[in-house]
Coordinates of C-alpha atoms in Angstrom, one line a residue:
M150 CA 179.1 67.2 -143.9
I151 CA 179.1 66.6 -139.6
G152 CA 181.5 64.5 -138.0
I153 CA 181.5 64.1 -134.2
D154 CA 183.6 62.5 -132.0
L155 CA 184.1 61.6 -127.6
I156 CA 186.9 59.8 -126.5
K157 CA 187.1 59.6 -122.2
T158 CA 190.6 61.5 -122.0
S159 CA 192.3 59.1 -119.1
R160 CA 192.6 56.4 -122.2
M161 CA 194.9 59.2 -123.9
N162 CA 196.1 59.7 -120.2
R163 CA 197.2 55.7 -120.4
L164 CA 198.5 56.1 -124.0
L165 CA 200.4 58.5 -123.1
E166 CA 202.2 56.9 -120.0
R167 CA 202.8 53.9 -122.1
F168 CA 204.5 55.1 -125.0
G169 CA 205.4 58.9 -124.6
D170 CA 205.9 60.7 -127.6
K171 CA 205.6 57.9 -129.7
A172 CA 201.5 57.9 -129.0
L173 CA 201.3 61.6 -129.9
Q174 CA 203.7 60.9 -133.4
K175 CA 201.1 58.5 -134.6
F176 CA 198.7 60.9 -135.0
L177 CA 200.1 64.4 -134.6
N178 CA 202.8 66.4 -136.5
Q179 CA 205.5 68.1 -134.7
D180 CA 203.7 71.6 -134.9
E181 CA 201.0 70.1 -133.5
I182 CA 202.4 68.1 -130.8
K183 CA 203.7 71.4 -129.7
L184 CA 200.4 72.6 -129.0
I185 CA 199.8 70.2 -126.8
K186 CA 199.6 71.0 -123.0
N187 CA 198.6 67.6 -121.5
Y188 CA 196.8 64.6 -122.0
K189 CA 192.9 66.2 -122.3
T190 CA 194.9 68.1 -124.7
A191 CA 195.6 65.4 -127.2
A192 CA 192.4 63.4 -126.5
G193 CA 190.7 66.6 -127.8
F194 CA 192.9 66.5 -130.8
W195 CA 192.5 63.1 -131.7
A196 CA 188.5 63.4 -131.2
A197 CA 188.9 66.3 -133.9
K198 CA 190.8 64.4 -136.3
E199 CA 188.5 61.4 -135.6
A200 CA 185.4 63.5 -136.5
C201 CA 186.8 64.8 -139.8
S202 CA 187.8 61.0 -141.0
K203 CA 183.6 60.6 -140.0
A204 CA 182.0 63.9 -141.4
L205 CA 184.2 62.7 -144.5
G206 CA 182.1 59.3 -144.3
V207 CA 184.9 57.5 -144.7
G208 CA 187.2 57.3 -141.2
I209 CA 190.5 57.3 -140.3
G210 CA 192.5 54.9 -143.2
T211 CA 193.4 54.7 -146.7
D212 CA 191.7 57.9 -148.2
C213 CA 192.1 59.9 -144.9
N214 CA 194.9 58.8 -142.3
F215 CA 195.4 61.1 -139.4
H216 CA 198.5 62.8 -140.7
D217 CA 195.8 64.1 -143.7
I218 CA 193.9 66.2 -140.8
L219 CA 196.4 69.3 -139.6
I220 CA 194.9 70.7 -136.5
S221 CA 196.1 74.5 -135.5
K222 CA 195.3 77.2 -133.4
T223 CA 194.6 81.0 -133.9
N224 CA 195.8 83.7 -132.0
K225 CA 192.9 83.5 -129.5
G226 CA 193.5 79.8 -129.2
A227 CA 190.7 78.4 -131.6
P228 CA 191.4 75.7 -133.3
I229 CA 192.1 75.5 -137.3
L230 CA 191.5 72.5 -139.1
N231 CA 193.5 72.4 -142.4
L232 CA 193.1 69.3 -144.8
S233 CA 196.3 67.9 -147.0
N234 CA 196.0 68.4 -150.7
K235 CA 194.6 64.8 -151.6
V236 CA 191.7 64.8 -148.9
L237 CA 190.8 68.6 -149.9
N238 CA 190.9 67.3 -153.6
N239 CA 189.7 64.0 -153.5
F240 CA 186.7 65.2 -151.3
N241 CA 186.2 68.7 -153.3
I242 CA 186.5 70.3 -149.7
T243 CA 185.8 74.2 -149.8
D244 CA 185.6 75.1 -146.5
T245 CA 186.0 73.8 -142.6
S246 CA 184.7 74.6 -139.3
L247 CA 186.6 72.7 -135.8
S248 CA 184.9 72.7 -132.2
I249 CA 187.0 70.8 -129.4
T250 CA 185.5 70.9 -125.9
H251 CA 186.4 69.2 -122.7
D252 CA 184.1 68.3 -119.5
G253 CA 185.2 66.2 -117.0
E254 CA 186.6 62.9 -118.4
Y255 CA 185.6 63.4 -121.7
A256 CA 187.0 65.4 -124.7
I257 CA 184.0 65.9 -127.7
A258 CA 185.0 67.3 -131.0
V259 CA 182.6 68.5 -133.9
V260 CA 183.9 69.1 -137.5
A261 CA 182.0 70.5 -140.3
L262 CA 182.8 70.3 -143.7
E263 CA 181.5 71.7 -147.1
S264 CA 182.4 70.3 -150.7
S265 CA 181.8 71.9 -154.0
A266 CA 178.2 70.9 -155.6
S267 CA 179.9 69.5 -158.4
N268 CA 181.1 66.2 -156.3
K269 CA 179.3 65.9 -152.6
I270 CA 180.2 63.0 -150.5
Q271 CA 177.9 60.5 -150.9

């Protein structure tokens, strides 16, 4: 399953100017917040979480909320996608891939998820 999301980074900038860290806490945990360098990084993380929910086919909501999707980084700075046990089990996810890119005023994320053959997402 594949999901993609695009966000105009100025939208995230306005959100952070208006609500500060409270805005970040709505969709990131404390470890993720430590990785945020600026509003463009935050926009990329937002896009990644939205892309993941789209790959699951459910969007952000009851079946998968922002805090069920966790982003970390490798030693070389590549993003890593981790999912809560609830999501892993409910959707039988066996592997995840994440790519985030920025171009001008946009952040784009693509997520690929693999699930076990016994219960693929419909």
